[in-house]
Short mmCIF file of C-alpha atoms in Angstrom, two decimals:
data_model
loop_
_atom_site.label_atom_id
_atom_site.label_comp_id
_atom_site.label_asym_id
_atom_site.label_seq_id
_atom_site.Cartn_x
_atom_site.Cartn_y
_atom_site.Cartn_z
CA UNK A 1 -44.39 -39.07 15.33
CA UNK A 2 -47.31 -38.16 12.99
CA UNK A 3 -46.45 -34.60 10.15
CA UNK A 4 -49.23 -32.92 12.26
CA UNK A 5 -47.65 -33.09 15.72
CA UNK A 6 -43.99 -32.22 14.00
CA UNK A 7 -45.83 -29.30 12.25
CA UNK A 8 -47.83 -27.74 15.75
CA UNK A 9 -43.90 -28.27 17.31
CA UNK A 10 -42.54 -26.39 14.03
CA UNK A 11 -45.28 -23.63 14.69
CA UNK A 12 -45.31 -22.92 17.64
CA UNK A 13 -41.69 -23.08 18.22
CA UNK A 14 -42.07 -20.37 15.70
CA UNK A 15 -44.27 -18.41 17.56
CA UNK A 16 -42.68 -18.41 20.67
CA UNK A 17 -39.38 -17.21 19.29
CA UNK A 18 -41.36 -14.26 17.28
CA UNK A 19 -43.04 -13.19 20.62
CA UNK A 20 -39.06 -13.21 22.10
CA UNK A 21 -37.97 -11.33 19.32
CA UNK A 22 -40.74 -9.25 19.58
CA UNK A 23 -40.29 -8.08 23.34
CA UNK A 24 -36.49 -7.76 23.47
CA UNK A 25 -36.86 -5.39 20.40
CA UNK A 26 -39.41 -2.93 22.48
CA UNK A 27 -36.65 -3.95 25.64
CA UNK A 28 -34.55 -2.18 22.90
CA UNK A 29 -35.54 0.65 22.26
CA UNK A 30 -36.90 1.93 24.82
CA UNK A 31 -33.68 1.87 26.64
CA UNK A 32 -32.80 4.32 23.67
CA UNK A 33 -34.40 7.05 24.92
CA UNK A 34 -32.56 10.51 26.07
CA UNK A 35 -33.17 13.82 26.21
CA UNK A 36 -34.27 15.71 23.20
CA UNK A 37 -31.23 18.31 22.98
CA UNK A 38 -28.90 16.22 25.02
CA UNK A 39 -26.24 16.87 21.68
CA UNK A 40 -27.28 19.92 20.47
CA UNK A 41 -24.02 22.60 20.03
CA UNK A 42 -22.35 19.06 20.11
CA UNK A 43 -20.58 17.83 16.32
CA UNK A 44 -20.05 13.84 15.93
CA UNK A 45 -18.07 12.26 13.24
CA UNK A 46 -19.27 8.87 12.02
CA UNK A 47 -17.31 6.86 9.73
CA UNK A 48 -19.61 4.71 7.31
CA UNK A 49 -22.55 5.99 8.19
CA UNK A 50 -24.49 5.88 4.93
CA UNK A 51 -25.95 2.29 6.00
CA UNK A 52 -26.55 -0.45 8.81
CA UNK A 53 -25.24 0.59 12.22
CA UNK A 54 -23.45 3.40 11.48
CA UNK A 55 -26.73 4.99 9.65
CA UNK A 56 -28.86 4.08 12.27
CA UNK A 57 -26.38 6.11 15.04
CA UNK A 58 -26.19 9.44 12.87
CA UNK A 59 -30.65 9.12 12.88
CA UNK A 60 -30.42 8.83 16.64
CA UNK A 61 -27.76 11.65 17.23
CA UNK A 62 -29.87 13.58 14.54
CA UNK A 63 -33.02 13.56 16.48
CA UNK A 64 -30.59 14.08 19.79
CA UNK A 65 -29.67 17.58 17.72
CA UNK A 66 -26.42 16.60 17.18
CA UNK A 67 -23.97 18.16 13.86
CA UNK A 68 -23.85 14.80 12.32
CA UNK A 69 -20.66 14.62 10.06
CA UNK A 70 -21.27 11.31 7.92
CA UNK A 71 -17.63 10.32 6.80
CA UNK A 72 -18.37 8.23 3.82
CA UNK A 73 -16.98 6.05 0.85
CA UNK A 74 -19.88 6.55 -1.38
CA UNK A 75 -21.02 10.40 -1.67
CA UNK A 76 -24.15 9.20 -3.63
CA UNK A 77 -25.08 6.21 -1.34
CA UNK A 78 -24.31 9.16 1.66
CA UNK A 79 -26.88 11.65 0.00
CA UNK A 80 -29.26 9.46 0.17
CA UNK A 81 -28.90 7.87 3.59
CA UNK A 82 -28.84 11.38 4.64
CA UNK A 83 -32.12 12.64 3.05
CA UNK A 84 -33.22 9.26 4.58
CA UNK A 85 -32.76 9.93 8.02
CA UNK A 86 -33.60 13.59 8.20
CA UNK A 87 -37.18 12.77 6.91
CA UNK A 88 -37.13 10.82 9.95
CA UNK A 89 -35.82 13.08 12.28
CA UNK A 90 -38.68 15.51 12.69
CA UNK A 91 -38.65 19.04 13.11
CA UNK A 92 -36.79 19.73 15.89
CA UNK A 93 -33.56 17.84 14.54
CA UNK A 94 -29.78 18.96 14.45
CA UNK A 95 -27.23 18.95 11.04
CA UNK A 96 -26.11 16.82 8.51
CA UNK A 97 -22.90 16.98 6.96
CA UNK A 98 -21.45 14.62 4.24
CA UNK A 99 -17.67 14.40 3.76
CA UNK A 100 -15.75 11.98 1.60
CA UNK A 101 -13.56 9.09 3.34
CA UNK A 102 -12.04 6.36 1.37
CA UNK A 103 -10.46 4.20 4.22
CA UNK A 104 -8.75 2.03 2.05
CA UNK A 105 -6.17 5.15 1.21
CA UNK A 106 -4.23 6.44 3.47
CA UNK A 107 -4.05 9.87 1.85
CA UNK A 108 -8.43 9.77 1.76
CA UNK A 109 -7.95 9.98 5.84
CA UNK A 110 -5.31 12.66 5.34
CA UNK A 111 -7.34 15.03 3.45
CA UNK A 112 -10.88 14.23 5.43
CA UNK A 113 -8.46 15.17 8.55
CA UNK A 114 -7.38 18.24 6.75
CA UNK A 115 -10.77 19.31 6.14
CA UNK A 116 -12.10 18.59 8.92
CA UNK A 117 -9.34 20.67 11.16
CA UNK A 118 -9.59 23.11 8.59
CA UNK A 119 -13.58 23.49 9.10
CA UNK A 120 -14.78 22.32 12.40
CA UNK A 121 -13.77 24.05 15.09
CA UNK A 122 -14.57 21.61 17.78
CA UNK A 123 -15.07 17.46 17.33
CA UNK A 124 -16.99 16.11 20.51
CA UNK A 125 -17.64 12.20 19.40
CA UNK A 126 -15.47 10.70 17.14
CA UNK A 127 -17.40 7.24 16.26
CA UNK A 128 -15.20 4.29 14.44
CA UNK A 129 -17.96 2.43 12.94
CA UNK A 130 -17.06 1.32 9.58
CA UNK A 131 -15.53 -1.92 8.57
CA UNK A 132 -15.61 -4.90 6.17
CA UNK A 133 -16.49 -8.62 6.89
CA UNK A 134 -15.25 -11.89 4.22
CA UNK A 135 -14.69 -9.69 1.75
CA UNK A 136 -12.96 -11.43 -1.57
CA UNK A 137 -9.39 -10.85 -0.85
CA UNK A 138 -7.92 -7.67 -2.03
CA UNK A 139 -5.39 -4.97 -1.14
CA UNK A 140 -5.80 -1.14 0.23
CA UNK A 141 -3.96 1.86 -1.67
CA UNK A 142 -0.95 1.53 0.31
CA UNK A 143 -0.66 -2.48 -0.60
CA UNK A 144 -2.23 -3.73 2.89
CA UNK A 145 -4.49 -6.54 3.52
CA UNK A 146 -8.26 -4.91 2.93
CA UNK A 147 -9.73 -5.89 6.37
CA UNK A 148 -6.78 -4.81 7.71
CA UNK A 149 -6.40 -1.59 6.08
CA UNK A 150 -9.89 -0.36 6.28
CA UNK A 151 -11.20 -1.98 9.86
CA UNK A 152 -7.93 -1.33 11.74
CA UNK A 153 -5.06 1.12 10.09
CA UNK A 154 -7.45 3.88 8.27
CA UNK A 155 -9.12 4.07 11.68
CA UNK A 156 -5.64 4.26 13.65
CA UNK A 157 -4.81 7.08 11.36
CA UNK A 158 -7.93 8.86 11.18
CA UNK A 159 -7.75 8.80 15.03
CA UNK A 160 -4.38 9.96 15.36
CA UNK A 161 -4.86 12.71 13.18
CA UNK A 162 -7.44 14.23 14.72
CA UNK A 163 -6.62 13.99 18.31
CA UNK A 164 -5.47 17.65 18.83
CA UNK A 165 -8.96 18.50 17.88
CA UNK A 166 -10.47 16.23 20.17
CA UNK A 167 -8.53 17.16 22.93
CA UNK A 168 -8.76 20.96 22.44
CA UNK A 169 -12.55 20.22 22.74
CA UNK A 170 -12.97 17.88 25.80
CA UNK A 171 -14.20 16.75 27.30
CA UNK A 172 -14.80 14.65 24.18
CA UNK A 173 -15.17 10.85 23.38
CA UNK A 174 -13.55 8.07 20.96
CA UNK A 175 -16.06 5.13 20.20
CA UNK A 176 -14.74 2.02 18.63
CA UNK A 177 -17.04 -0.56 16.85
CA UNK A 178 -15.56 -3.86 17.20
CA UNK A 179 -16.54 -7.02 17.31
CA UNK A 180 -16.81 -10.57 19.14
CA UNK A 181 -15.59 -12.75 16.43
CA UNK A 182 -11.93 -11.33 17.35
CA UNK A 183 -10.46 -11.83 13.52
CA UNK A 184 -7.18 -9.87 13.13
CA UNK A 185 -8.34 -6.41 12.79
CA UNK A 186 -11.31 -6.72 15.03
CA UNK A 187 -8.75 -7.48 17.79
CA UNK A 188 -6.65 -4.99 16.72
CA UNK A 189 -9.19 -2.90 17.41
CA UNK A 190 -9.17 -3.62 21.09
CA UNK A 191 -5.89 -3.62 21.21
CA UNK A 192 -5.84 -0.11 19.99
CA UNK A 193 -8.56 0.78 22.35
CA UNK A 194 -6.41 -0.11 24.98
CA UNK A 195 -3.49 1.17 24.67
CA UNK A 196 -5.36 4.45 23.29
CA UNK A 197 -7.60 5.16 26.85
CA UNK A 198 -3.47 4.75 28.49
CA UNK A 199 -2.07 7.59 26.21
CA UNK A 200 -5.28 10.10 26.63
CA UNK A 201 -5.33 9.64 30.38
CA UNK A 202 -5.90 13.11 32.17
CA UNK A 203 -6.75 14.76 28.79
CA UNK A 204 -10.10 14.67 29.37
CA UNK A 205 -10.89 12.30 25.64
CA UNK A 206 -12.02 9.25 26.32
CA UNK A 207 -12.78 6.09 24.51
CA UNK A 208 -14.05 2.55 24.79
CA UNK A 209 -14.81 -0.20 22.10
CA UNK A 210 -18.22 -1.99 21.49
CA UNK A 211 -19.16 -5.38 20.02
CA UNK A 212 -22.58 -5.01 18.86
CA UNK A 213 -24.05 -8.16 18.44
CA UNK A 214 -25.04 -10.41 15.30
CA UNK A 215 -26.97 -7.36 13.43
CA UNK A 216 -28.80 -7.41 9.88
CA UNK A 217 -26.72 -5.09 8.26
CA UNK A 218 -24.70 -5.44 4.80
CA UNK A 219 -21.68 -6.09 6.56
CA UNK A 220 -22.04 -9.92 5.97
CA UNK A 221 -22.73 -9.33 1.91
CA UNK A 222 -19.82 -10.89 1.12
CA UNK A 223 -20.65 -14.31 2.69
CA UNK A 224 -21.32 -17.15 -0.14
CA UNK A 225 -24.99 -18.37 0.97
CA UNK A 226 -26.13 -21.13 -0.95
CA UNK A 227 -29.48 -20.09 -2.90
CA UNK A 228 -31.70 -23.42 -1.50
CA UNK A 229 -30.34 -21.90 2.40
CA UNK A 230 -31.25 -17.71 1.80
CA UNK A 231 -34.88 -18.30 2.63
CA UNK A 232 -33.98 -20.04 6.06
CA UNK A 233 -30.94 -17.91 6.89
CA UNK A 234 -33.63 -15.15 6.24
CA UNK A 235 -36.12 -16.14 8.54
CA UNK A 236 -33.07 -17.06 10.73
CA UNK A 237 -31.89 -13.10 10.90
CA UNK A 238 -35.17 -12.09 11.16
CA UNK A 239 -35.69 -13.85 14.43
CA UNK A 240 -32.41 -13.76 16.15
CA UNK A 241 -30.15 -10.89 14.45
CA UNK A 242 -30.23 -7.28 15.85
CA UNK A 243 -32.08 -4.46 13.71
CA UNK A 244 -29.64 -1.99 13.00
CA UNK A 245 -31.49 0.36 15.26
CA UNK A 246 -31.11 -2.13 17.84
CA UNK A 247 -27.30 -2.39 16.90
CA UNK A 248 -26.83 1.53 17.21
CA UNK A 249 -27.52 1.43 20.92
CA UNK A 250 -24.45 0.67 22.13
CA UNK A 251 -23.11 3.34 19.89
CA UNK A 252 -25.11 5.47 20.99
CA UNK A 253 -24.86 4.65 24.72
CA UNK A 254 -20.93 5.42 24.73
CA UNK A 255 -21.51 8.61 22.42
CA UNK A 256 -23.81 10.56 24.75
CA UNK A 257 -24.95 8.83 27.78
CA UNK A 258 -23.43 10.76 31.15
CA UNK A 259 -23.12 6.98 32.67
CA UNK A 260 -20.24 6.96 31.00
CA UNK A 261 -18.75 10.51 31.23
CA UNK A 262 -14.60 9.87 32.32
CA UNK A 263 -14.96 6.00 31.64
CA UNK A 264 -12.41 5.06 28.98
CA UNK A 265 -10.67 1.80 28.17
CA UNK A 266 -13.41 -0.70 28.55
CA UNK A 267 -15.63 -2.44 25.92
CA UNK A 268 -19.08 -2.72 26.13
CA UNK A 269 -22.07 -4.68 25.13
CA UNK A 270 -25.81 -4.24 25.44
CA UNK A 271 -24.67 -1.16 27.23
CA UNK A 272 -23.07 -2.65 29.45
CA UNK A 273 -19.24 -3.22 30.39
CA UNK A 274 -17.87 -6.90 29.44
CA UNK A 275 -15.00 -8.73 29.83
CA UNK A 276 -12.72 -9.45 27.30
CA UNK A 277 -10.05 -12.86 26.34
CA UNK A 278 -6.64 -11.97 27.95
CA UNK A 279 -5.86 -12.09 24.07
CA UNK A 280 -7.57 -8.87 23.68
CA UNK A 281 -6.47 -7.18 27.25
CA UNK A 282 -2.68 -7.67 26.55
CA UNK A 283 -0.94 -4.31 26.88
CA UNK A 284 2.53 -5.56 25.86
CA UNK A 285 1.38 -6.55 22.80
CA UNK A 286 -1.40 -3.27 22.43
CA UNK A 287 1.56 -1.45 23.03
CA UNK A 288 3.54 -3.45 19.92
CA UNK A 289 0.84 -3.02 17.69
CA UNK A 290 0.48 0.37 17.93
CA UNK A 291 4.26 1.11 17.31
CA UNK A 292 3.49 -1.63 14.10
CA UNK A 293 0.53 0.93 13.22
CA UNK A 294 2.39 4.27 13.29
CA UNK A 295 4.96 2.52 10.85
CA UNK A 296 2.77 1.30 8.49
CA UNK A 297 0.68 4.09 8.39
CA UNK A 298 3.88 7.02 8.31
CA UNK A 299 3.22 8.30 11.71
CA UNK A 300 6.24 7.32 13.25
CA UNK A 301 9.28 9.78 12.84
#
């Protein structure tokens, strides 16, 4: 086979895969689209919200009018996500509000929780987004396992902490961000999801996990790509990975949509419910893990 007929293959397999992208991306967004006050009077935490996904949900709620509490590691990197998004929200947009949350400490959730009980009087979305991916290994404050600490027990704490809240302003939602590749604390996010949606039925909280897809965000900045590969791998994201706008529909879907008022326990994709591995579905062993979380993170008496 002649370079010329292996380049026209090259090209135009190239082309048809940019005109794909292309159309599921408008598919995308347009499915984004709700009222323009649906969350006004309405105040949503989001944990790591100063980039990828989690930035991309507090824009959306932003424009929706929403009080947009951006629970964040980095204060500076949170200012300026912040100024970032309300120069694209427009005019008619609701509130940000930047607190610090470290967590990788234990007593970071405690005092966020504080605050927050001490200043808000109502919580109506409480959205689990951040989380870490590969990262070199390393411990939390408390001596866990990073991924671990951060993706599943400073979540399970933060959660805990501020149920009363949540329940004294239902009805009110719990949105997990979790993912496919079902590592340990991913699946212990489902897990908790689980056994979670059991323990709030009839309070009138609900809340259901979310695997968003492959999406270019900086949650893969840990992963070792060799230089001679980042230009492909590039290209590669570029045509196949999710934008992070994309990536906040789900999000945003479970946060606000009334399709899903009084639906809890389920995960979702594409905004849609899917099924899970039995692995991830087990409720004898959601219901071990969460007696395993309240000891490691002091809850249990």
């Amino acid at each position: 086979m002649s370079a010329a007929v292996i380049l026209a293959a090259v090209l135009g397999g190239g082309f048809l895969l940019i005109a794909r992208r292309i159309f599921s991306r408008r598919k995308a967004l347009r499915s984004l689209s709700y009222p323009a006050s649906l969350m006004r009077g309405k105040t949503v935490i989001v944990t790591g919200a100063n980039c990828g996904i989690g930035k991309a949900t507090a824009a959306e709620l932003l424009k929706l009018q929403a009080r947009v509490i951006m629970a964040c590691r980095d204060r500076q990197r949170a200012e300026e996500a912040a100024q970032d998004i309300k120069n694209q929200a427009g005019a008619n947009q609701g509130e940000v509000v930047i607190k610090h949350l470290d967590l990788a400490s234990l007593q970071s959730v405690r005092s966020f929780c504080e605050e927050v009980i001490r200043e808000e009087p109502r919580i109506d979305v409480l959205i689990n987004n951040a989380g870490l991916y590969q990262c070199p290994y390393s411990r939390t404050e408390e001596g866990y396992e990073m991924q671990l600490g951060v993706n599943h027990l400073g979540h399970f704490l933060l959660t805990n902490l501020l149920l009363d809240l949540l329940k004294q302003s239902a009805p009110s939602r719990i949105v997990m961000v979790s993912s496919k590749l079902y590592n340990q604390s991913k699946l212990a996010n489902l897990l908790f999801t689980r056994e979670l949606a059991h323990r709030l039925d009839g309070t009138g909280v609900t809340v259901n996990a979310l695997t968003p897809g492959i999406v270019r965000t900086r949650l893969g900045r840990h992963i070792n790509i060799p230089l001679l590969i980042k230009p492909l791998f590039l290209l590669v994201s570029w045509l196949f990975f999710k934008s992070p706008l994309e990536g906040a529909q789900t999000p945003l879907y479970l946060a606000c949509s009334p399709e899903v008022e009084g639906v809890s326990g389920k995960c979702f994709t594409n905004c849609e419910e899917e099924q899970l591995l039995s692995k991830a579905t087990d409720d004898n062993t959601a219901k071990r893990l969460w007696d395993l979380s309240e000891n490691m993170v002091g809850l249990r008496r």
